[in-house]
Amino acid sequence: MEKAQLNYIDDSVIAWLETLDDIIPSLIKEMVTSTKQNRFDLVTNVDKSIQQKFEQFLAQHFPEHQLFAEEKSNVDINARQGHVWIMDPIDGTTNLVKQQEDYCIILGYFVDGEPVLSYIYDYPHRKLYKAIKGYGAYVNGEPILEPEPIDLQEAIISFNSLVINDETIHDLQDGSFGYRCIGSCGLDSIRVIKGQFGAHINTNPKPWDIAAQFLFSSELGLKMTTLDNTALDFAKAGPFIISNPACHEAVLAILNSGKGYKK
Ligand code: NAP
Ligand code: CA
Ligand code: CA
């Protein structure tokens, strides 16, 4: 895709993301929470409205672009063909409901299966992270540098402790410097992207949880793989790690040496 066209799409999407600053406060004021599969699986009017508004934005400005997103069925979409946006309208819904902090909007733009633009908008802290294929990664317009190597013994690592067996959790804690988990796949990944965490693991993400991370990883020299250290399929997702290159193999060695993990 030509740079001018990419810039035009980038400017348009950034302008759309900026409109959220005016919209989200009133959505939160009237927040209505419902459950999906179980009492911990939450969705709110904030998630649904943001997704709807982005769908309207695409229909108006880029009618040939398709939306593959969490709060819709996606049955008739081939994510590998044409212009496709993958969206998690709110990643960290539990944090939104319980804390009104540590949630984000995830957007990944794929052209014929290749990631070309990615955004993670940390709305509560007004930090917009973006990556452009071939042009690096930025936060609020300032370049993000490739993280320094972090060996596992110096690294903070992040995962959901409900899905890793106790023995493996202890081995990961013994092998690393420490454990933290923000509770938003996008924002836990951002910590790796900024060189703060060594790695983040999610054993069961969907395409929208990890759509943006591909491009940040390739632009910044990070590792993003399955937990078997193979290539990840963006259209299917599944068990994943995003990692500083210096501790990627060491984390996977521990993760795969014990009783493993649950999905
Ligand atoms: P949470 O606060 O609900 O979610 C933390 C992060 O994980 C968010 O990015 C969330 O995305 C995502 N997520 C939510 N449900 C998930 C699932 N079933 N599998 C993978 N990622 C998921 O997390 P929690 O309160 O600790 O746990 C809620 C449930 O989700 C539990 O059943 C837990 O086992 C499961 N979970 C599993 C993993 C995993 O690595 N397999 C990770 C997190 C949570 P949204 O905010 O967009 O939903
Ligand atoms: Ca999510
Ligand atoms: Ca979500």
PDB file of C-alpha atoms and ligand atoms in Angstrom:
ATOM      1  CA  MET A   1       0.000   0.000   0.000  1.00  0.00           C
ATOM      2  CA  GLU A   2       1.248   3.478  -0.837  1.00  0.00           C
ATOM      3  CA  LYS A   3       2.499   5.562   2.066  1.00  0.00           C
ATOM      4  CA  ALA A   4       0.089   8.415   1.287  1.00  0.00           C
ATOM      5  CA  GLN A   5      -2.903   6.067   1.479  1.00  0.00           C
ATOM      6  CA  LEU A   6      -1.587   4.517   4.701  1.00  0.00           C
ATOM      7  CA  ASN A   7      -1.119   8.011   6.195  1.00  0.00           C
ATOM      8  CA  TYR A   8      -4.645   8.958   5.204  1.00  0.00           C
ATOM      9  CA  ILE A   9      -6.104   5.887   6.915  1.00  0.00           C
ATOM     10  CA  ASP A  10      -3.869   6.448   9.951  1.00  0.00           C
ATOM     11  CA  ASP A  11      -4.933  10.109  10.294  1.00  0.00           C
ATOM     12  CA  SER A  12      -8.600   9.181   9.918  1.00  0.00           C
ATOM     13  CA  VAL A  13      -8.443   6.437  12.561  1.00  0.00           C
ATOM     14  CA  ILE A  14      -6.522   8.635  14.990  1.00  0.00           C
ATOM     15  CA  ALA A  15      -9.162  11.352  14.547  1.00  0.00           C
ATOM     16  CA  TRP A  16     -11.847   8.714  15.248  1.00  0.00           C
ATOM     17  CA  LEU A  17     -10.016   7.488  18.371  1.00  0.00           C
ATOM     18  CA  GLU A  18      -9.841  11.096  19.597  1.00  0.00           C
ATOM     19  CA  THR A  19     -13.642  11.337  19.411  1.00  0.00           C
ATOM     20  CA  LEU A  20     -13.778   8.637  22.109  1.00  0.00           C
ATOM     21  CA  ASP A  21     -12.445  11.119  24.662  1.00  0.00           C
ATOM     22  CA  ASP A  22     -15.784  12.942  24.467  1.00  0.00           C
ATOM     23  CA  ILE A  23     -17.925   9.804  24.260  1.00  0.00           C
ATOM     24  CA  ILE A  24     -16.505   7.423  26.876  1.00  0.00           C
ATOM     25  CA  PRO A  25     -17.218   9.562  29.991  1.00  0.00           C
ATOM     26  CA  SER A  26     -20.966   9.652  29.307  1.00  0.00           C
ATOM     27  CA  LEU A  27     -21.024   5.947  28.414  1.00  0.00           C
ATOM     28  CA  ILE A  28     -19.350   5.188  31.743  1.00  0.00           C
ATOM     29  CA  LYS A  29     -21.792   7.414  33.611  1.00  0.00           C
ATOM     30  CA  GLU A  30     -24.661   5.320  32.273  1.00  0.00           C
ATOM     31  CA  MET A  31     -22.768   2.019  32.471  1.00  0.00           C
ATOM     32  CA  VAL A  32     -24.930  -1.076  32.140  1.00  0.00           C
ATOM     33  CA  THR A  33     -23.153  -4.384  32.681  1.00  0.00           C
ATOM     34  CA  SER A  34     -24.396  -7.766  31.526  1.00  0.00           C
ATOM     35  CA  THR A  35     -22.879 -11.238  31.540  1.00  0.00           C
ATOM     36  CA  LYS A  36     -22.166 -13.507  28.562  1.00  0.00           C
ATOM     37  CA  GLN A  37     -21.014 -17.131  29.168  1.00  0.00           C
ATOM     38  CA  ASN A  38     -20.707 -16.898  32.989  1.00  0.00           C
ATOM     39  CA  ARG A  39     -20.754 -14.375  35.837  1.00  0.00           C
ATOM     40  CA  PHE A  40     -17.122 -13.372  35.187  1.00  0.00           C
ATOM     41  CA  ASP A  41     -17.644 -12.850  31.448  1.00  0.00           C
ATOM     42  CA  LEU A  42     -18.779  -9.230  31.308  1.00  0.00           C
ATOM     43  CA  VAL A  43     -19.849  -6.872  28.566  1.00  0.00           C
ATOM     44  CA  THR A  44     -21.069  -3.295  28.949  1.00  0.00           C
ATOM     45  CA  ASN A  45     -22.747  -0.595  26.896  1.00  0.00           C
ATOM     46  CA  VAL A  46     -19.254   0.934  26.618  1.00  0.00           C
ATOM     47  CA  ASP A  47     -17.889  -2.103  24.720  1.00  0.00           C
ATOM     48  CA  LYS A  48     -20.963  -2.320  22.490  1.00  0.00           C
ATOM     49  CA  SER A  49     -21.206   1.403  21.702  1.00  0.00           C
ATOM     50  CA  ILE A  50     -17.520   1.784  20.861  1.00  0.00           C
ATOM     51  CA  GLN A  51     -17.689  -1.156  18.467  1.00  0.00           C
ATOM     52  CA  GLN A  52     -20.889   0.187  16.869  1.00  0.00           C
ATOM     53  CA  LYS A  53     -19.334   3.618  16.420  1.00  0.00           C
ATOM     54  CA  PHE A  54     -16.254   2.168  14.761  1.00  0.00           C
ATOM     55  CA  GLU A  55     -18.455   0.090  12.458  1.00  0.00           C
ATOM     56  CA  GLN A  56     -20.291   3.295  11.473  1.00  0.00           C
ATOM     57  CA  PHE A  57     -16.977   5.092  10.942  1.00  0.00           C
ATOM     58  CA  LEU A  58     -15.766   2.340   8.584  1.00  0.00           C
ATOM     59  CA  ALA A  59     -19.082   2.270   6.685  1.00  0.00           C
ATOM     60  CA  GLN A  60     -18.855   6.018   6.149  1.00  0.00           C
ATOM     61  CA  HIS A  61     -15.141   6.469   5.362  1.00  0.00           C
ATOM     62  CA  PHE A  62     -13.894   3.067   4.181  1.00  0.00           C
ATOM     63  CA  PRO A  63     -16.954   1.106   3.036  1.00  0.00           C
ATOM     64  CA  GLU A  64     -14.857  -1.662   1.485  1.00  0.00           C
ATOM     65  CA  HIS A  65     -13.161  -2.399   4.838  1.00  0.00           C
ATOM     66  CA  GLN A  66     -14.569  -5.196   7.000  1.00  0.00           C
ATOM     67  CA  LEU A  67     -14.806  -5.390  10.784  1.00  0.00           C
ATOM     68  CA  PHE A  68     -13.961  -8.542  12.720  1.00  0.00           C
ATOM     69  CA  ALA A  69     -14.732  -7.768  16.354  1.00  0.00           C
ATOM     70  CA  GLU A  70     -15.517  -9.309  19.732  1.00  0.00           C
ATOM     71  CA  GLU A  71     -19.127  -8.220  20.145  1.00  0.00           C
ATOM     72  CA  LYS A  72     -20.387  -9.499  16.770  1.00  0.00           C
ATOM     73  CA  SER A  73     -20.631 -12.881  15.043  1.00  0.00           C
ATOM     74  CA  ASN A  74     -18.020 -12.468  12.245  1.00  0.00           C
ATOM     75  CA  VAL A  75     -19.388 -15.560  10.460  1.00  0.00           C
ATOM     76  CA  ASP A  76     -19.260 -14.087   6.977  1.00  0.00           C
ATOM     77  CA  ILE A  77     -15.768 -12.548   7.273  1.00  0.00           C
ATOM     78  CA  ASN A  78     -12.590 -14.003   5.832  1.00  0.00           C
ATOM     79  CA  ALA A  79      -9.972 -12.193   7.906  1.00  0.00           C
ATOM     80  CA  ARG A  80      -7.201 -13.157   5.469  1.00  0.00           C
ATOM     81  CA  GLN A  81      -8.671 -11.393   2.454  1.00  0.00           C
ATOM     82  CA  GLY A  82      -8.922  -7.719   1.588  1.00  0.00           C
ATOM     83  CA  HIS A  83      -9.051  -4.875   4.097  1.00  0.00           C
ATOM     84  CA  VAL A  84      -9.918  -6.162   7.555  1.00  0.00           C
ATOM     85  CA  TRP A  85      -9.976  -4.425  10.945  1.00  0.00           C
ATOM     86  CA  ILE A  86      -9.799  -6.637  14.007  1.00  0.00           C
ATOM     87  CA  MET A  87     -11.113  -4.902  17.119  1.00  0.00           C
ATOM     88  CA  ASP A  88     -11.476  -5.448  20.814  1.00  0.00           C
ATOM     89  CA  PRO A  89     -13.672  -2.455  21.714  1.00  0.00           C
ATOM     90  CA  ILE A  90     -12.759  -2.782  25.400  1.00  0.00           C
ATOM     91  CA  ASP A  91      -9.940  -5.054  26.469  1.00  0.00           C
ATOM     92  CA  GLY A  92      -9.996  -5.347  30.246  1.00  0.00           C
ATOM     93  CA  THR A  93     -13.767  -5.098  30.740  1.00  0.00           C
ATOM     94  CA  THR A  94     -13.445  -6.398  34.316  1.00  0.00           C
ATOM     95  CA  ASN A  95     -11.052  -3.519  35.041  1.00  0.00           C
ATOM     96  CA  LEU A  96     -13.454  -1.046  33.436  1.00  0.00           C
ATOM     97  CA  VAL A  97     -16.363  -2.304  35.560  1.00  0.00           C
ATOM     98  CA  LYS A  98     -14.487  -2.735  38.838  1.00  0.00           C
ATOM     99  CA  GLN A  99     -11.827  -0.015  38.700  1.00  0.00           C
ATOM    100  CA  GLN A 100     -12.487   2.347  35.750  1.00  0.00           C
ATOM    101  CA  GLU A 101      -8.782   1.969  34.981  1.00  0.00           C
ATOM    102  CA  ASP A 102      -6.437  -0.347  33.052  1.00  0.00           C
ATOM    103  CA  TYR A 103      -8.492  -1.065  29.967  1.00  0.00           C
ATOM    104  CA  CYS A 104      -7.836  -0.220  26.340  1.00  0.00           C
ATOM    105  CA  ILE A 105      -9.145  -0.337  22.796  1.00  0.00           C
ATOM    106  CA  ILE A 106      -7.291  -2.680  20.440  1.00  0.00           C
ATOM    107  CA  LEU A 107      -7.326  -2.233  16.667  1.00  0.00           C
ATOM    108  CA  GLY A 108      -5.336  -4.091  14.023  1.00  0.00           C
ATOM    109  CA  TYR A 109      -5.633  -3.353  10.297  1.00  0.00           C
ATOM    110  CA  PHE A 110      -4.735  -6.229   7.958  1.00  0.00           C
ATOM    111  CA  VAL A 111      -4.487  -6.093   4.175  1.00  0.00           C
ATOM    112  CA  ASP A 112      -4.657  -9.547   2.586  1.00  0.00           C
ATOM    113  CA  GLY A 113      -3.529 -11.064   5.870  1.00  0.00           C
ATOM    114  CA  GLU A 114      -0.619  -8.668   6.506  1.00  0.00           C
ATOM    115  CA  PRO A 115      -0.716  -6.295   9.490  1.00  0.00           C
ATOM    116  CA  VAL A 116      -0.097  -2.720   8.320  1.00  0.00           C
ATOM    117  CA  LEU A 117      -1.471  -0.458  11.083  1.00  0.00           C
ATOM    118  CA  SER A 118      -2.049  -1.178  14.772  1.00  0.00           C
ATOM    119  CA  TYR A 119      -3.392   0.778  17.710  1.00  0.00           C
ATOM    120  CA  ILE A 120      -3.726   0.198  21.422  1.00  0.00           C
ATOM    121  CA  TYR A 121      -5.483   3.131  23.059  1.00  0.00           C
ATOM    122  CA  ASP A 122      -4.981   3.327  26.826  1.00  0.00           C
ATOM    123  CA  TYR A 123      -7.901   5.718  27.257  1.00  0.00           C
ATOM    124  CA  PRO A 124      -7.738   6.157  31.077  1.00  0.00           C
ATOM    125  CA  HIS A 125      -4.138   7.395  30.755  1.00  0.00           C
ATOM    126  CA  ARG A 126      -4.738   9.049  27.343  1.00  0.00           C
ATOM    127  CA  LYS A 127      -1.873   7.139  25.748  1.00  0.00           C
ATOM    128  CA  LEU A 128      -2.271   6.141  22.136  1.00  0.00           C
ATOM    129  CA  TYR A 129       0.180   3.479  21.015  1.00  0.00           C
ATOM    130  CA  LYS A 130       0.496   2.865  17.306  1.00  0.00           C
ATOM    131  CA  ALA A 131       2.649   0.860  14.919  1.00  0.00           C
ATOM    132  CA  ILE A 132       2.991   1.419  11.177  1.00  0.00           C
ATOM    133  CA  LYS A 133       4.451  -1.288   8.988  1.00  0.00           C
ATOM    134  CA  GLY A 134       7.989  -0.273   8.039  1.00  0.00           C
ATOM    135  CA  TYR A 135       7.899   2.942  10.109  1.00  0.00           C
ATOM    136  CA  GLY A 136       8.148   1.783  13.717  1.00  0.00           C
ATOM    137  CA  ALA A 137       6.015   2.288  16.810  1.00  0.00           C
ATOM    138  CA  TYR A 138       4.921   5.435  18.659  1.00  0.00           C
ATOM    139  CA  VAL A 139       3.206   6.586  21.822  1.00  0.00           C
ATOM    140  CA  ASN A 140       1.328   9.876  21.440  1.00  0.00           C
ATOM    141  CA  GLY A 141       3.493  10.530  18.375  1.00  0.00           C
ATOM    142  CA  GLU A 142       6.854   9.913  20.102  1.00  0.00           C
ATOM    143  CA  PRO A 143       8.900   6.977  18.772  1.00  0.00           C
ATOM    144  CA  ILE A 144       9.125   3.862  20.953  1.00  0.00           C
ATOM    145  CA  LEU A 145      12.645   2.422  20.898  1.00  0.00           C
ATOM    146  CA  GLU A 146      13.459  -1.278  20.625  1.00  0.00           C
ATOM    147  CA  PRO A 147      13.563  -2.574  24.203  1.00  0.00           C
ATOM    148  CA  GLU A 148      16.951  -3.505  25.690  1.00  0.00           C
ATOM    149  CA  PRO A 149      17.477  -7.270  26.156  1.00  0.00           C
ATOM    150  CA  ILE A 150      16.042  -8.557  29.476  1.00  0.00           C
ATOM    151  CA  ASP A 151      17.259 -11.934  30.741  1.00  0.00           C
ATOM    152  CA  LEU A 152      14.626 -13.991  32.524  1.00  0.00           C
ATOM    153  CA  GLN A 153      16.210 -13.637  35.950  1.00  0.00           C
ATOM    154  CA  GLU A 154      15.887  -9.841  35.628  1.00  0.00           C
ATOM    155  CA  ALA A 155      12.422  -9.883  34.061  1.00  0.00           C
ATOM    156  CA  ILE A 156       8.927  -9.196  35.343  1.00  0.00           C
ATOM    157  CA  ILE A 157       6.593 -11.660  33.669  1.00  0.00           C
ATOM    158  CA  SER A 158       2.820 -11.579  33.337  1.00  0.00           C
ATOM    159  CA  PHE A 159       0.145 -14.276  32.951  1.00  0.00           C
ATOM    160  CA  ASN A 160      -3.239 -15.243  34.387  1.00  0.00           C
ATOM    161  CA  SER A 161      -2.473 -17.422  37.393  1.00  0.00           C
ATOM    162  CA  LEU A 162      -5.826 -19.249  37.121  1.00  0.00           C
ATOM    163  CA  VAL A 163      -4.710 -21.091  33.998  1.00  0.00           C
ATOM    164  CA  ILE A 164      -1.146 -22.185  34.829  1.00  0.00           C
ATOM    165  CA  ASN A 165      -0.584 -25.100  37.212  1.00  0.00           C
ATOM    166  CA  ASP A 166       0.903 -24.254  40.612  1.00  0.00           C
ATOM    167  CA  GLU A 167       4.204 -26.019  40.033  1.00  0.00           C
ATOM    168  CA  THR A 168       4.794 -24.123  36.782  1.00  0.00           C
ATOM    169  CA  ILE A 169       3.849 -20.822  38.458  1.00  0.00           C
ATOM    170  CA  HIS A 170       6.505 -21.495  41.113  1.00  0.00           C
ATOM    171  CA  ASP A 171       9.097 -22.390  38.482  1.00  0.00           C
ATOM    172  CA  LEU A 172       8.283 -19.200  36.553  1.00  0.00           C
ATOM    173  CA  GLN A 173       8.560 -17.153  39.736  1.00  0.00           C
ATOM    174  CA  ASP A 174      11.855 -18.801  40.698  1.00  0.00           C
ATOM    175  CA  GLY A 175      13.282 -18.234  37.226  1.00  0.00           C
ATOM    176  CA  SER A 176      12.216 -14.607  36.842  1.00  0.00           C
ATOM    177  CA  PHE A 177      12.566 -11.415  38.893  1.00  0.00           C
ATOM    178  CA  GLY A 178       8.880 -11.075  39.609  1.00  0.00           C
ATOM    179  CA  TYR A 179       5.264 -11.406  38.581  1.00  0.00           C
ATOM    180  CA  ARG A 180       2.697  -8.716  37.707  1.00  0.00           C
ATOM    181  CA  CYS A 181      -0.567  -8.897  35.784  1.00  0.00           C
ATOM    182  CA  ILE A 182      -2.592  -5.845  34.767  1.00  0.00           C
ATOM    183  CA  GLY A 183      -5.600  -7.842  33.544  1.00  0.00           C
ATOM    184  CA  SER A 184      -5.759  -6.464  30.007  1.00  0.00           C
ATOM    185  CA  CYS A 185      -4.023  -8.497  27.320  1.00  0.00           C
ATOM    186  CA  GLY A 186      -3.397  -5.296  25.345  1.00  0.00           C
ATOM    187  CA  LEU A 187      -1.908  -3.359  28.265  1.00  0.00           C
ATOM    188  CA  ASP A 188       0.093  -6.301  29.618  1.00  0.00           C
ATOM    189  CA  SER A 189       1.507  -6.587  26.083  1.00  0.00           C
ATOM    190  CA  ILE A 190       2.287  -2.844  26.064  1.00  0.00           C
ATOM    191  CA  ARG A 191       4.517  -3.347  29.110  1.00  0.00           C
ATOM    192  CA  VAL A 192       6.556  -5.823  27.041  1.00  0.00           C
ATOM    193  CA  ILE A 193       6.503  -3.464  24.052  1.00  0.00           C
ATOM    194  CA  LYS A 194       7.905  -0.644  26.229  1.00  0.00           C
ATOM    195  CA  GLY A 195      10.586  -2.898  27.772  1.00  0.00           C
ATOM    196  CA  GLN A 196       9.004  -2.902  31.257  1.00  0.00           C
ATOM    197  CA  PHE A 197       7.945  -6.578  31.360  1.00  0.00           C
ATOM    198  CA  GLY A 198       9.968  -9.454  29.941  1.00  0.00           C
ATOM    199  CA  ALA A 199       6.946 -11.398  28.711  1.00  0.00           C
ATOM    200  CA  HIS A 200       3.165 -11.673  28.757  1.00  0.00           C
ATOM    201  CA  ILE A 201       1.362 -14.983  28.236  1.00  0.00           C
ATOM    202  CA  ASN A 202      -2.298 -15.616  27.494  1.00  0.00           C
ATOM    203  CA  THR A 203      -3.193 -19.274  26.975  1.00  0.00           C
ATOM    204  CA  ASN A 204      -6.514 -18.641  25.240  1.00  0.00           C
ATOM    205  CA  PRO A 205      -6.676 -15.297  23.417  1.00  0.00           C
ATOM    206  CA  LYS A 206      -9.048 -14.595  20.546  1.00  0.00           C
ATOM    207  CA  PRO A 207      -7.922 -12.691  17.421  1.00  0.00           C
ATOM    208  CA  TRP A 208      -9.067  -9.325  18.867  1.00  0.00           C
ATOM    209  CA  ASP A 209      -6.966  -9.775  22.042  1.00  0.00           C
ATOM    210  CA  ILE A 210      -3.725  -9.910  20.056  1.00  0.00           C
ATOM    211  CA  ALA A 211      -4.524  -8.203  16.728  1.00  0.00           C
ATOM    212  CA  ALA A 212      -2.370  -5.125  17.334  1.00  0.00           C
ATOM    213  CA  GLN A 213       0.573  -6.873  18.967  1.00  0.00           C
ATOM    214  CA  PHE A 214       1.857  -8.495  15.748  1.00  0.00           C
ATOM    215  CA  LEU A 215       2.998  -5.232  14.214  1.00  0.00           C
ATOM    216  CA  PHE A 216       4.434  -3.784  17.437  1.00  0.00           C
ATOM    217  CA  SER A 217       6.437  -6.997  17.797  1.00  0.00           C
ATOM    218  CA  SER A 218       7.809  -7.024  14.270  1.00  0.00           C
ATOM    219  CA  GLU A 219       8.612  -3.291  14.316  1.00  0.00           C
ATOM    220  CA  LEU A 220      10.411  -3.505  17.684  1.00  0.00           C
ATOM    221  CA  GLY A 221      12.250  -6.832  17.379  1.00  0.00           C
ATOM    222  CA  LEU A 222      10.093  -8.649  19.960  1.00  0.00           C
ATOM    223  CA  LYS A 223       9.057 -12.307  19.850  1.00  0.00           C
ATOM    224  CA  MET A 224       5.393 -13.148  19.476  1.00  0.00           C
ATOM    225  CA  THR A 225       4.701 -16.866  19.039  1.00  0.00           C
ATOM    226  CA  THR A 226       2.529 -19.780  20.095  1.00  0.00           C
ATOM    227  CA  LEU A 227       3.572 -21.466  23.333  1.00  0.00           C
ATOM    228  CA  ASP A 228       5.240 -24.147  21.170  1.00  0.00           C
ATOM    229  CA  ASN A 229       7.423 -21.413  19.673  1.00  0.00           C
ATOM    230  CA  THR A 230       5.770 -21.591  16.262  1.00  0.00           C
ATOM    231  CA  ALA A 231       4.192 -18.852  14.156  1.00  0.00           C
ATOM    232  CA  LEU A 232       0.854 -17.508  15.376  1.00  0.00           C
ATOM    233  CA  ASP A 233      -2.134 -17.379  13.062  1.00  0.00           C
ATOM    234  CA  PHE A 234      -3.705 -13.921  13.534  1.00  0.00           C
ATOM    235  CA  ALA A 235      -7.079 -15.130  12.260  1.00  0.00           C
ATOM    236  CA  LYS A 236      -7.293 -17.984  14.785  1.00  0.00           C
ATOM    237  CA  ALA A 237      -5.123 -16.758  17.687  1.00  0.00           C
ATOM    238  CA  GLY A 238      -4.763 -19.362  20.500  1.00  0.00           C
ATOM    239  CA  PRO A 239      -2.077 -19.776  23.176  1.00  0.00           C
ATOM    240  CA  PHE A 240       0.404 -16.917  22.827  1.00  0.00           C
ATOM    241  CA  ILE A 241       3.422 -15.193  24.284  1.00  0.00           C
ATOM    242  CA  ILE A 242       4.766 -11.732  23.524  1.00  0.00           C
ATOM    243  CA  SER A 243       8.286 -11.478  24.823  1.00  0.00           C
ATOM    244  CA  ASN A 244      11.529  -9.616  24.967  1.00  0.00           C
ATOM    245  CA  PRO A 245      13.810 -11.697  22.703  1.00  0.00           C
ATOM    246  CA  ALA A 246      16.334 -12.281  25.528  1.00  0.00           C
ATOM    247  CA  CYS A 247      13.907 -14.256  27.743  1.00  0.00           C
ATOM    248  CA  HIS A 248      11.466 -15.800  25.237  1.00  0.00           C
ATOM    249  CA  GLU A 249      13.036 -19.261  25.033  1.00  0.00           C
ATOM    250  CA  ALA A 250      13.687 -19.458  28.779  1.00  0.00           C
ATOM    251  CA  VAL A 251      10.023 -18.679  29.595  1.00  0.00           C
ATOM    252  CA  LEU A 252       8.787 -21.265  27.103  1.00  0.00           C
ATOM    253  CA  ALA A 253      11.218 -23.894  28.409  1.00  0.00           C
ATOM    254  CA  ILE A 254       9.733 -23.532  31.917  1.00  0.00           C
ATOM    255  CA  LEU A 255       6.165 -23.354  30.661  1.00  0.00           C
ATOM    256  CA  ASN A 256       6.569 -26.550  28.655  1.00  0.00           C
ATOM    257  CA  SER A 257       8.610 -28.551  31.154  1.00  0.00           C
ATOM    258  CA  GLY A 258       6.023 -29.091  33.904  1.00  0.00           C
ATOM    259  CA  LYS A 259       2.386 -30.081  33.759  1.00  0.00           C
ATOM    260  CA  GLY A 260       1.764 -27.209  31.399  1.00  0.00           C
ATOM    261  CA  TYR A 261      -1.194 -24.902  31.306  1.00  0.00           C
ATOM    262  CA  LYS A 262      -4.954 -24.823  30.847  1.00  0.00           C
ATOM    263  CA  LYS A 263      -6.761 -22.872  28.163  1.00  0.00           C
TER     264      LYS A 263
HETATM  265  P1  NAP B   1     -10.238 -10.727  33.153  1.00  0.00           P
HETATM  266  O1  NAP B   1      -9.915  -9.587  34.056  1.00  0.00           O
HETATM  267  O2  NAP B   1     -11.657 -11.032  32.840  1.00  0.00           O
HETATM  268  O3  NAP B   1      -9.463 -10.567  31.765  1.00  0.00           O
HETATM  269  C1  NAP B   1      -8.082 -10.309  31.685  1.00  0.00           C
HETATM  270  C2  NAP B   1      -7.682 -10.289  30.233  1.00  0.00           C
HETATM  271  O4  NAP B   1      -7.920 -11.553  29.613  1.00  0.00           O
HETATM  272  C3  NAP B   1      -8.423  -9.293  29.353  1.00  0.00           C
HETATM  273  O5  NAP B   1      -7.549  -8.949  28.310  1.00  0.00           O
HETATM  274  C4  NAP B   1      -9.596 -10.095  28.854  1.00  0.00           C
HETATM  275  O6  NAP B   1     -10.186  -9.550  27.667  1.00  0.00           O
HETATM  276  C5  NAP B   1      -8.926 -11.438  28.595  1.00  0.00           C
HETATM  277  N1  NAP B   1      -9.827 -12.575  28.773  1.00  0.00           N
HETATM  278  C6  NAP B   1     -11.077 -12.600  29.302  1.00  0.00           C
HETATM  279  N2  NAP B   1     -11.567 -13.856  29.308  1.00  0.00           N
HETATM  280  C7  NAP B   1     -10.593 -14.639  28.790  1.00  0.00           C
HETATM  281  C8  NAP B   1     -10.496 -16.032  28.532  1.00  0.00           C
HETATM  282  N3  NAP B   1     -11.476 -16.883  28.811  1.00  0.00           N
HETATM  283  N4  NAP B   1      -9.363 -16.502  27.987  1.00  0.00           N
HETATM  284  C9  NAP B   1      -8.351 -15.663  27.691  1.00  0.00           C
HETATM  285  N5  NAP B   1      -8.374 -14.339  27.916  1.00  0.00           N
HETATM  286  C10 NAP B   1      -9.477 -13.836  28.464  1.00  0.00           C
HETATM  287  O7  NAP B   1      -9.521 -11.988  33.754  1.00  0.00           O
HETATM  288  P2  NAP B   1      -9.886 -12.764  35.089  1.00  0.00           P
HETATM  289  O8  NAP B   1     -10.987 -12.059  35.839  1.00  0.00           O
HETATM  290  O9  NAP B   1      -8.600 -13.025  35.771  1.00  0.00           O
HETATM  291  O10 NAP B   1     -10.475 -14.117  34.507  1.00  0.00           O
HETATM  292  C11 NAP B   1     -11.789 -14.246  33.944  1.00  0.00           C
HETATM  293  C12 NAP B   1     -11.872 -15.562  33.180  1.00  0.00           C
HETATM  294  O11 NAP B   1     -11.047 -15.494  32.026  1.00  0.00           O
HETATM  295  C13 NAP B   1     -11.349 -16.747  33.985  1.00  0.00           C
HETATM  296  O12 NAP B   1     -12.141 -17.867  33.664  1.00  0.00           O
HETATM  297  C14 NAP B   1      -9.941 -16.899  33.498  1.00  0.00           C
HETATM  298  O13 NAP B   1      -9.475 -18.229  33.623  1.00  0.00           O
HETATM  299  C15 NAP B   1     -10.063 -16.483  32.043  1.00  0.00           C
HETATM  300  N6  NAP B   1      -8.772 -15.952  31.530  1.00  0.00           N
HETATM  301  C16 NAP B   1      -7.931 -16.800  30.935  1.00  0.00           C
HETATM  302  C17 NAP B   1      -6.711 -16.324  30.496  1.00  0.00           C
HETATM  303  C18 NAP B   1      -5.765 -17.269  29.845  1.00  0.00           C
HETATM  304  O14 NAP B   1      -4.585 -16.944  29.695  1.00  0.00           O
HETATM  305  N7  NAP B   1      -6.238 -18.409  29.394  1.00  0.00           N
HETATM  306  C19 NAP B   1      -6.360 -14.982  30.649  1.00  0.00           C
HETATM  307  C20 NAP B   1      -7.265 -14.126  31.275  1.00  0.00           C
HETATM  308  C21 NAP B   1      -8.465 -14.632  31.726  1.00  0.00           C
HETATM  309  P3  NAP B   1     -11.652  -8.817  27.764  1.00  0.00           P
HETATM  310  O15 NAP B   1     -11.575  -7.800  28.826  1.00  0.00           O
HETATM  311  O16 NAP B   1     -11.802  -8.283  26.388  1.00  0.00           O
HETATM  312  O17 NAP B   1     -12.647  -9.916  28.077  1.00  0.00           O
HETATM  313 CA    CA B   2      -9.885  -8.872  25.253  1.00  0.00          CA
HETATM  314 CA    CA B   3     -13.276  -7.166  25.100  1.00  0.00          CA
END
